[in-house]
Structures are given as structure tokens and as C-alpha cells.
Coordinates of C-alpha atoms and ligand atoms in Angstrom, one line a residue:
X1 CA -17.4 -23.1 -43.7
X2 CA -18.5 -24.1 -40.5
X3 CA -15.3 -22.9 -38.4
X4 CA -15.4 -19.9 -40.9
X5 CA -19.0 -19.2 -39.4
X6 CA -18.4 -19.4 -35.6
X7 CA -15.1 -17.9 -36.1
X8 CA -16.7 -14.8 -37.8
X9 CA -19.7 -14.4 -36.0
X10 CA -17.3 -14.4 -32.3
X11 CA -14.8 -11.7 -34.1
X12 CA -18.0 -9.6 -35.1
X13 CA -19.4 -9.6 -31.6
X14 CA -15.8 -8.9 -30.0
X15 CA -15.4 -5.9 -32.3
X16 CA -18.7 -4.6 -32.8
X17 CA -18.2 -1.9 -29.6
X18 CA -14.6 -1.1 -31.5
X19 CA -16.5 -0.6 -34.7
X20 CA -19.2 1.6 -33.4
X21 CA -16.6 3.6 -31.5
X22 CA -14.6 4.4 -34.5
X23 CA -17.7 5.2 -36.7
X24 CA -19.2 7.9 -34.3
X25 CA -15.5 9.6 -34.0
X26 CA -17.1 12.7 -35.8
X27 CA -17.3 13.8 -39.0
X28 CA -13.7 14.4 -40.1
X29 CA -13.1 10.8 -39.4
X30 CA -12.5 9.2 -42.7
X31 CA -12.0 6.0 -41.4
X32 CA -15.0 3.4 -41.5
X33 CA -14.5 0.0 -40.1
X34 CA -17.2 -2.0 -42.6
X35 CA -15.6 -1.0 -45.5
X36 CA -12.2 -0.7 -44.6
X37 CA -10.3 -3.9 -46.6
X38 CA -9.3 -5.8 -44.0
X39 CA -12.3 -5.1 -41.4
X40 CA -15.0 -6.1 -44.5
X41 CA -13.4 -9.1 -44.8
X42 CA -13.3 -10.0 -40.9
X43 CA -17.1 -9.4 -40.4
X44 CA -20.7 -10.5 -40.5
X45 CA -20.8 -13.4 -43.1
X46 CA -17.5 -12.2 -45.7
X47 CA -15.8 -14.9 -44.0
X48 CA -18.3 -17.6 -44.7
X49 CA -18.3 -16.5 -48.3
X50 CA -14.8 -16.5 -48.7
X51 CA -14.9 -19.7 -47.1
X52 CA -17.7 -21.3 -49.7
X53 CA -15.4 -19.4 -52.8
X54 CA -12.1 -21.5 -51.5
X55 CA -14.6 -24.6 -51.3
X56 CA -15.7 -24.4 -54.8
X57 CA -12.5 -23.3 -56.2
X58 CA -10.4 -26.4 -54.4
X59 CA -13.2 -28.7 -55.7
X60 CA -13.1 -27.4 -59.5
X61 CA -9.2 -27.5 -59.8
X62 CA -9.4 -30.7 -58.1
X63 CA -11.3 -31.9 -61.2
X64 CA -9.1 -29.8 -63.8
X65 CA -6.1 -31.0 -61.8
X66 CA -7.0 -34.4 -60.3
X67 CA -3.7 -34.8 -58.2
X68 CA -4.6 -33.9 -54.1
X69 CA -1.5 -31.6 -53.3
X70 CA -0.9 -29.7 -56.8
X71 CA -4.7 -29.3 -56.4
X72 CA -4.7 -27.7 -53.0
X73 CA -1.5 -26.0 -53.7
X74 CA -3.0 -23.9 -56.7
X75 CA -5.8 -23.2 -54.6
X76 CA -4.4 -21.7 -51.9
X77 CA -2.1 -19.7 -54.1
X78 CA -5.3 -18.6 -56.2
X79 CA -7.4 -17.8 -52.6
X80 CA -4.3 -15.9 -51.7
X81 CA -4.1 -13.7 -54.5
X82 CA -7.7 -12.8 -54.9
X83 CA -7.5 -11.8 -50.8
X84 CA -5.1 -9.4 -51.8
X85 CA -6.3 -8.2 -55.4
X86 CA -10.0 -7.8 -54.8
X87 CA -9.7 -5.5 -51.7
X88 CA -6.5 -3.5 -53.5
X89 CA -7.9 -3.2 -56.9
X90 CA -11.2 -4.2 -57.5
X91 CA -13.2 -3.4 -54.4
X92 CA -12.6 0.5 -54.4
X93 CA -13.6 0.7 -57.9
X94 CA -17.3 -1.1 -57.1
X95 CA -18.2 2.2 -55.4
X96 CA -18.5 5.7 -56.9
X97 CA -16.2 8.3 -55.6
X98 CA -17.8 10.7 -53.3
X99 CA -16.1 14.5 -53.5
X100 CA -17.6 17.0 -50.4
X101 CA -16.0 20.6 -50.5
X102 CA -16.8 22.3 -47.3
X103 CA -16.6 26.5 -47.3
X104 CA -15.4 27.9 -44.8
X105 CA -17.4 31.1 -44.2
X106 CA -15.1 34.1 -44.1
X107 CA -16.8 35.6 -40.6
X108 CA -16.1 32.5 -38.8
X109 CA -12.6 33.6 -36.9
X110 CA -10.6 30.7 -35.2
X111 CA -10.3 31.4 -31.2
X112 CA -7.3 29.9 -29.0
X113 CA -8.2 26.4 -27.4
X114 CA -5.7 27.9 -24.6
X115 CA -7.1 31.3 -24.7
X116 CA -11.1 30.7 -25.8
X117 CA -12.6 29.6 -22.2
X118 CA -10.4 32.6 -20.5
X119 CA -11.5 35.6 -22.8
X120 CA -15.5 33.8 -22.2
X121 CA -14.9 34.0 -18.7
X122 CA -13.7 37.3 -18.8
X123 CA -16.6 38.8 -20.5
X124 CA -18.7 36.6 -18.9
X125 CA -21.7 38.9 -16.7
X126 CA -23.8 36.9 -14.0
X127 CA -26.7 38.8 -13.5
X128 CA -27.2 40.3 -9.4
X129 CA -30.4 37.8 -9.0
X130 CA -28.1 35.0 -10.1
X131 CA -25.3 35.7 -7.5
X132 CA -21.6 35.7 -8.5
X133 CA -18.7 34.0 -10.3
X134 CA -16.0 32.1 -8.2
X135 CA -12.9 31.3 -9.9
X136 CA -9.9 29.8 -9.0
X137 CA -11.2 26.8 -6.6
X138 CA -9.9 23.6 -7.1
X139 CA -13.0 21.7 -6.1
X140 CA -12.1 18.3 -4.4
X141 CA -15.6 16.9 -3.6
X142 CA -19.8 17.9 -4.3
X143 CA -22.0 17.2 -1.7
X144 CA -25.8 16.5 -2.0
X145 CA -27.1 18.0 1.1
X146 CA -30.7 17.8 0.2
X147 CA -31.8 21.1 -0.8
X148 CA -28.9 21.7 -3.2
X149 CA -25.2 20.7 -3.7
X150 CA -21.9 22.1 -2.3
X151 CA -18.7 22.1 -3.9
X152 CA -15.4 21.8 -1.3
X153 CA -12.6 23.3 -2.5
X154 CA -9.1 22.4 -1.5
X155 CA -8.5 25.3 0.5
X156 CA -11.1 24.7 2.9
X157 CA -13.7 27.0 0.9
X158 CA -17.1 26.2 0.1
X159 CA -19.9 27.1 -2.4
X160 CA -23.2 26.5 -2.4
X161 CA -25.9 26.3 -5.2
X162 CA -29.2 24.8 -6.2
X163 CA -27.7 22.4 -8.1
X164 CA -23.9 21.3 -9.6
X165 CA -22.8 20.8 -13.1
X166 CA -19.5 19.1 -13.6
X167 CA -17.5 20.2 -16.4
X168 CA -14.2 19.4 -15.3
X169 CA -13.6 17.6 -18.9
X170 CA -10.8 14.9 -18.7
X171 CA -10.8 15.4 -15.2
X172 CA -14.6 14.4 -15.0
X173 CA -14.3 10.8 -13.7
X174 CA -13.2 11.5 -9.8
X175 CA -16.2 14.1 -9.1
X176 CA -18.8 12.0 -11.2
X177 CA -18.1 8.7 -9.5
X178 CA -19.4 9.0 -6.5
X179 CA -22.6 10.0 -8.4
X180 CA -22.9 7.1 -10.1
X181 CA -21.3 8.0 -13.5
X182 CA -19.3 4.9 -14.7
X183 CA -18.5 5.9 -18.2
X184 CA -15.2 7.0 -18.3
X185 CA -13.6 10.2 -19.3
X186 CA -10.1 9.6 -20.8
X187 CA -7.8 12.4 -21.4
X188 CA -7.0 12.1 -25.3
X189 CA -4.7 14.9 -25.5
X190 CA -3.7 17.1 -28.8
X191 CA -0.5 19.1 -29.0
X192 CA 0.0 22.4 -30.4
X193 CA 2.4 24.9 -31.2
X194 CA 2.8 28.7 -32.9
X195 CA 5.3 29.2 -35.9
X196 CA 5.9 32.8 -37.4
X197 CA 3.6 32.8 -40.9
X198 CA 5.7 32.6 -43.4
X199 CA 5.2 29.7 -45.5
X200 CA 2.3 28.7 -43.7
X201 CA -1.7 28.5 -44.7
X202 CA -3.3 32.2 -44.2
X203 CA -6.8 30.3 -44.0
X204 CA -7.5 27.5 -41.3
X205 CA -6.0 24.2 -43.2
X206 CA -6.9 20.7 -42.0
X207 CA -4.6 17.6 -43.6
X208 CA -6.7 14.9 -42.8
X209 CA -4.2 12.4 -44.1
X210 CA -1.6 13.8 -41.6
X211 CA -3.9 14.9 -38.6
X212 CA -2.4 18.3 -38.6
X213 CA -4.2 21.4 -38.2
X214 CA -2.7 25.0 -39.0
X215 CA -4.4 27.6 -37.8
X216 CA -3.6 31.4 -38.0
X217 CA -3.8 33.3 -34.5
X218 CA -2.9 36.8 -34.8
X219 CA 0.7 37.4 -35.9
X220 CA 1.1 33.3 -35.4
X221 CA -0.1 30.6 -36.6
X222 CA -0.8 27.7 -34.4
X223 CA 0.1 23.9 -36.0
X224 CA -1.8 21.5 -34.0
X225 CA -2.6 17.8 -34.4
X226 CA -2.1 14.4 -32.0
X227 CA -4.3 12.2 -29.7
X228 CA -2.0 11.1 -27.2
X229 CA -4.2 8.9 -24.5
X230 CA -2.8 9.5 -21.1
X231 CA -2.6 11.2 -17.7
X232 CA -4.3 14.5 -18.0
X233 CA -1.3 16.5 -15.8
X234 CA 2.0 14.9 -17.5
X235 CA 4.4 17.3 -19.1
X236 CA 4.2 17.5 -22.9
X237 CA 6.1 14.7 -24.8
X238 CA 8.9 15.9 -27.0
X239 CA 8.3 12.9 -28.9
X240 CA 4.7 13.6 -29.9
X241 CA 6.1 17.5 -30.6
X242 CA 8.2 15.9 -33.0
X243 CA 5.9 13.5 -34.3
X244 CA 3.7 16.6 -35.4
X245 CA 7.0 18.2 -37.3
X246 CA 8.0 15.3 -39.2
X247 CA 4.0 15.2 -40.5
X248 CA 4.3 19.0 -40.9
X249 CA 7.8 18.9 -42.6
X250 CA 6.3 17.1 -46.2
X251 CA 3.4 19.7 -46.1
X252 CA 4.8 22.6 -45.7
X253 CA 8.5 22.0 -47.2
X254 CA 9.0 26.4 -46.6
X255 CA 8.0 26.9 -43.6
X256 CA 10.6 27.2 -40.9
X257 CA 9.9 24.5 -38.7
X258 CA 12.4 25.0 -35.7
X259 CA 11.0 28.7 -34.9
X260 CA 8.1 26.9 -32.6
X261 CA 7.4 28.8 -29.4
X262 CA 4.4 28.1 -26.8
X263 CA 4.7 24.5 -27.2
X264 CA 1.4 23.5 -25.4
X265 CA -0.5 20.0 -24.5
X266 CA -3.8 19.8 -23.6
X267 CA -6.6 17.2 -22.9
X268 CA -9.8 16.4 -25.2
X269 CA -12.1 14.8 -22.9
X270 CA -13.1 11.2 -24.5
X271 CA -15.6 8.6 -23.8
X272 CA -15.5 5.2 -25.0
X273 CA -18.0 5.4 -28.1
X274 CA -17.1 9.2 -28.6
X275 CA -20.9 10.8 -27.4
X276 CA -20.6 13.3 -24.6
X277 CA -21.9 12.8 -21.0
X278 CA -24.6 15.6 -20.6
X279 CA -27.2 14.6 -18.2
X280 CA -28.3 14.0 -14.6
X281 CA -26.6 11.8 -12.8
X282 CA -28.0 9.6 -9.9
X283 CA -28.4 12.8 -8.1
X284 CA -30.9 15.1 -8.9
X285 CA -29.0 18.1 -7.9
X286 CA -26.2 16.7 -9.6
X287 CA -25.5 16.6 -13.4
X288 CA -22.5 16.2 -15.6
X289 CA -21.5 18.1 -18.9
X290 CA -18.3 16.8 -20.8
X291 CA -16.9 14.1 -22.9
X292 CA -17.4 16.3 -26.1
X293 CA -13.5 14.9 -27.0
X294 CA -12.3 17.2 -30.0
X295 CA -16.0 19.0 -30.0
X296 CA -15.6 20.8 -27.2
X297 CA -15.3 24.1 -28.4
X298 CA -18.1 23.8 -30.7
X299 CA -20.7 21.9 -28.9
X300 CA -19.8 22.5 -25.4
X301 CA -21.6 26.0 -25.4
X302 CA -24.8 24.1 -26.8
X303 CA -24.7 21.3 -24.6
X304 CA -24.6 23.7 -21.7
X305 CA -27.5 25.6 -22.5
X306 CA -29.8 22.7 -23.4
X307 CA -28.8 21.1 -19.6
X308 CA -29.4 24.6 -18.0
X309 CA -32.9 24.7 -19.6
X310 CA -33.5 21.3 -18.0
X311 CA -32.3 21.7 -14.9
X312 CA -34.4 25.0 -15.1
X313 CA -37.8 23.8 -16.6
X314 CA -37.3 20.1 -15.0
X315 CA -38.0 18.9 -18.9
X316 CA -35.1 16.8 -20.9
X317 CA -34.5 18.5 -24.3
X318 CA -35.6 16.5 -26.8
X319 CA -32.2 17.1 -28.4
X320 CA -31.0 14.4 -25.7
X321 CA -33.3 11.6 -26.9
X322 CA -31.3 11.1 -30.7
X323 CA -28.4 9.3 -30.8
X324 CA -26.3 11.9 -28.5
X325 CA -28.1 11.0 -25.6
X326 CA -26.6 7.3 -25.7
X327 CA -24.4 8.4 -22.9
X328 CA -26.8 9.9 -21.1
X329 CA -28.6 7.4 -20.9
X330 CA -26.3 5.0 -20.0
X331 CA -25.1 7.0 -17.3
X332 CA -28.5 7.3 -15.8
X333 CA -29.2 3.5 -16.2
X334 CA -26.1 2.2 -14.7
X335 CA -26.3 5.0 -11.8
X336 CA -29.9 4.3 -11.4
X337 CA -32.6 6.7 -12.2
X338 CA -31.9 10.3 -11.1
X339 CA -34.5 10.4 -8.5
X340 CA -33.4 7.5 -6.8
X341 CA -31.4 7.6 -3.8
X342 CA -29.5 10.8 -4.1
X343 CA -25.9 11.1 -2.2
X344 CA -26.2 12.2 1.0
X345 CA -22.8 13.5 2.7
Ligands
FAD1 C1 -5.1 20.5 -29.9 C2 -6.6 20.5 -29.7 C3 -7.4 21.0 -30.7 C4 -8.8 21.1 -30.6 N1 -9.6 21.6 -31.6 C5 -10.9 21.8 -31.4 C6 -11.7 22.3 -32.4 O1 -11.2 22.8 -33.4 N2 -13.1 22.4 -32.2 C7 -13.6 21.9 -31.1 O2 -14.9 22.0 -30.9 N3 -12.9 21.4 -30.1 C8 -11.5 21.3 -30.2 N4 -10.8 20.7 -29.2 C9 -11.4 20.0 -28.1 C10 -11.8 21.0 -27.0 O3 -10.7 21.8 -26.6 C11 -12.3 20.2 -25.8 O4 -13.4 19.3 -26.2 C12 -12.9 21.2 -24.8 O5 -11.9 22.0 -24.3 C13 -13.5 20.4 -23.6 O6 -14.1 21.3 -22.8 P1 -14.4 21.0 -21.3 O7 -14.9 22.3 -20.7 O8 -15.3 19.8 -21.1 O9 -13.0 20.6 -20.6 P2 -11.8 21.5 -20.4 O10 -11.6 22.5 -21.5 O11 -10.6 20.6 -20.2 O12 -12.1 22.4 -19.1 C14 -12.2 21.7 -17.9 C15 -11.8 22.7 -16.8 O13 -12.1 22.2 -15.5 C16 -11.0 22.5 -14.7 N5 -11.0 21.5 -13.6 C17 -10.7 20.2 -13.6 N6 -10.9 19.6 -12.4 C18 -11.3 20.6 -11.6 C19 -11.5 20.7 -10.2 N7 -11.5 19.6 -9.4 N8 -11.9 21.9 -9.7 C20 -11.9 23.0 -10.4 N9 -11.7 23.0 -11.8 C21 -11.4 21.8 -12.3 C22 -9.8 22.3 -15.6 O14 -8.7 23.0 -15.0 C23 -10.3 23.0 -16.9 O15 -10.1 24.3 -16.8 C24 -9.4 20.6 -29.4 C25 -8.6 20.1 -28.3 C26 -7.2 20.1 -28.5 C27 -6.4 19.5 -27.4

């Protein structure tokens, strides 16, 4: 018990950031580290009492037995088996079973992750007083000059503004650092693909066992699923493609699998414990809006307004202050606090 003790307590402190990350992975994350089987029994004091259990149980067959190796024999075979029964068949049925059935309101259309931000863009109307919409810079560097911030684009051009918002998602990490933002932004990507509808879901469909989504798009419907972590730019994996049509294959045994067309990879902007980066950064002119990982679409749009209120009124939202401003906060902490020292140059 007393190696059982350190032992836990070290493997609990070790995993305890893995733990919290997986927890906060959003709601369609069935997957909870305390009470998975073999995580419950690796944490906090389980080990200890599994320890004092195999204590007690060598010392009473030692009695029953009274001969050292059949003795410790039988209770190793006995600690064995109730490691493997009790989490199998006896833990599951010590909690009740918990049933959620989420509508899904008929008015709420699914929009294109590829085609979404385009369509906003192009209906998007800046008023006169608020000057105009640049597209199509590929900004390299923002400079705090002071009185505002300037974006410099790769071409040479240059823009301007009161103040900067990056939103670059998985490509975050190379504007933000100079401004102090250490938390990294890693490019999780998903994979997608359109098949003709026959055979497919006519409503959006989410197999959480198989992480595959199928979602009807116009005369298409789009299968989706994966979380591929690596370099934003590569070219889509064939492998992961495949991946998603072996999953999809058992599902949906009619559909006609090889028809796929716009096969498309694209990056969900993660952060280590899975809470978005929305906040100042050690600029004051500076501030950063991503990390929303497979949220995006959802709570992007509300992030974004909540940070152009602040940068507005100069107040912090006091959305910000629950647990989603985690990041925030540690962004501001480790870059310092935003008044201080703002990049010059
Ligand atoms: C398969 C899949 C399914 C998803 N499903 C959902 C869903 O159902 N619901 C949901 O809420 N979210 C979903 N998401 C997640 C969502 O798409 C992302 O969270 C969201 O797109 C992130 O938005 P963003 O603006 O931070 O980053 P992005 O959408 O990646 O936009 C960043 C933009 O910045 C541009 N950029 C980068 N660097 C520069 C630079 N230096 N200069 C100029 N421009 C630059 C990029 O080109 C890009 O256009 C899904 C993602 C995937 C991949």
C-alpha cells in the first residue's frame, strides 16, 4: 500500500492536465476519464484500495490455505479476476443509465464548413463610417505602432486599424506569438466528402460511436468525420479518406460509397484543454479570437461579438470570467497584463 500510494498519487498528477483536456472536449464527447474502467482504477486513492483488498485477501487465504506459494498463487489469481470482472460486469451496473434525446429543430438548416464563412462574407455590409472590407491579403506580420495596429501583407500592402483581431484559426500561433500568446493552436483537421443521397440520412445524423457525420447539402450529402493532428497546409491523406469509408461502410450498408466527389480536408483550430483563445493579448491594440476546435461555426460568431463589445466599451464580458475564459486568462498571465509593455515595431 505504501508503493500503491506514491505510485497513484504521481500517475494522478501526471494525467490530471490529460484528464481535464479530454473532459472539456465538448458535449458530444462521451468519453470521461474518472469513470472510464481503466482510468478509475489508475487514480486518486482506487489504487490504494485495491492495494488494501489484495492485502486482506492474501492474509485470509493465507489462513484458509496456510502453505506461502499456493496462498499467494490463489491470490493473485483471485486479484486478477476481480480487476477484470468488477470493471466489465459489475461497475456499469452500480450506476443508472442515463438516456438524452436531443431535437433537432426543423428551421435549423446545416451550412457548408467550406462554403459558410464565403456566403458571410459575401453578404457581409460594413457600414461607410466603418470604412471597408479587404480581402484576399495574406497578412505576414501586425505591428503595434502606438495609436493602433497595422497588418503587412505579403505583397507589400498594408492596412491600418484601431485595433487587430486575429482569427487566423489553426494558423493562429505565428501572428500571436510575438504578442505574447503561448498557448498553442494545433491544426486538428476533419475530413469530408459529398455522396449522391441515395441511401443516405435525409436529416443531419451524428454516429458518435463511429465519429462520422452525414449531412445533407443540397442535392449531396456531405459524410464527414476525423481529427487528424498535423500541418495545417498538407494535402488530404487518402488513408484518413478511407478510414472514414470503412466507418461509413457498416452504417450505411446501401449507400454507394465509391461515388465521393469534393474530397476536402480542413483544420479545427485546437488548444491544449479544448477552451478558445478570445482575449487581449499583451497588446492592447492586439487581441486574438480562435481555438473554438470543432465549435467554430457555432460559437465563433458569439465569441466575436462579445470581443468587439470589449474592445468597443473597454469592459470584458462577463461571459469571459466562467470557465471559457481559462484561456484567456492564461494567455494574458503568461503574456503579462495587456497594458503592459505593448509591441512596438
Ligand atoms: C469536418 C469538420 C466539421 C466541422 N463541423 C463543425 C460543426 O458542425 N459545428 C461547428 O461549430 N464547427 C464545426 N467545425 C469546426 C469549425 O469549422 C472551426 O472551428 C472554424 O472553422 C474555426 O474558425 P476560425 O475562423 O477560427 O478558423 P478558420 O475557419 O480556419 O479561418 C481562418 C482563416 O484565416 C485565414 N488565414 C490564416 N492565416 C492567415 C494570414 N496570415 N493572413 C490572412 N488570412 C489568414 C485562413 O485562410 C482561414 O480562411 C468543423 C470542422 C471540420 C474540419
Amino acid at each position: 500500500m505504501s508503493a500503491a500510494g506514491p505510485a497513484a498519487l504521481a500517475v494522478s498528477w501526471w494525467s490530471s492536465p490529460i484528464d481535464r483536456a479530454v473532459n472539456g472536449g465538448g458535449a458530444t464527447d462521451t468519453y470521461f476519464p474518472r469513470l472510464d474502467p481503466a482510468a478509475f482504477a489508475a487514480r486518486g486513492v482506487v489504487p490504494m484500495g485495491h492495494a488494501a483488498f489484495a492485502f486482506v485477501l492474501g492474509v485470509a487465504l493465507g489462513l484458509v490455505i496456510r502453505r506461502t506459494l499456493p496462498a499467494m498463487a490463489t491470490t493473485f489469481a483471485v486479484q486478477a479476476a476481480v480487476q477484470i470482472v468488477v470493471p466489465l460486469w459489475i461497475r456499469p451496473h452500480l450506476a443508472a443509465t442515463a438516456r438524452t434525446t436531443v431535437p433537432i429543430k426543423p428551421d435549423g438548416a446545416p451550412i457548408s464548413i467550406q462554403d459558410g464563412a464565403k456566403q458571410i462574407v459575401t453578404h457581409l455590409e460594413v457600414p461607410p463610417v466603418l470604412g471597408h472590407l479587404v480581402t484576399g491579403l495574406e497578412v505576414t506580420r501586425i505591428r503595434d505602432v502606438g495609436a493602433g495596429a497595422v497588418a503587412l501583407a505579403s505583397d507589400g500592402a498594408s492596412v491600418r486599424a484601431d485595433a487587430a483581431v486575429l482569427a487566423s484559426g489553426a494558423w493562429l500561433g505565428g501572428l500571436a506569438a510575438p504578442f505574447g500568446v503561448r498557448t498553442p493552436v494545433q491544426s486538428g483537421r476533419g475530413y469530408s466528402f459529398s455522396l449522391p443521397p441515395d441511401g443516405l440520412p435525409t436529416r443531419p445524423t451524428y454516429f458518435a460511436e463511429q465519429r462520422v457525420v452525414c449531412t445533407p447539402l443540397g442535392d449531396r450529402v456531405r459524410v464527414a468525420g476525423m481529427m487528424e493532428f498535423t500541418a495545417p497546409d498538407r494535402p488530404p491523406d487518402p488513408r484518413r479518406v478511407q478510414a472514414i469509408v470503412n466507418a461509413a461502410r457498416t452504417l450505411l450498408p446501401s449507400a454507394d460509397l465509391t461515388r465521393r466527389t469534393d474530397v476536402w480536408a480542413g483544420p479545427r483550430p485546437c488548444t491544449p484543454d479544448g477552451l478558445p483563445l478570445v482575449g487581449p493579448t499583451r497588446s492592447p491594440r492586439v487581441h486574438v479570437c480562435g481555438g473554438h476546435g470543432m465549435w467554430g461555426i457555432a460559437l465563433g460568431p458569439l465569441s466575436g461579438k462579445l470581443l468587439a463589445e470589449s474592445i468597443v466599451t473597454g469592459r470584458r464580458a462577463p461571459e469571459f470570467d466562467g470557465a471559457a475564459s481559462a484561456a484567456v486568462r492564461d494567455t494574458v498571465s503568461r503574456a503579462g497584463r495587456p497594458c503592459d509593455a505593448p509591441e512596438l515595431g
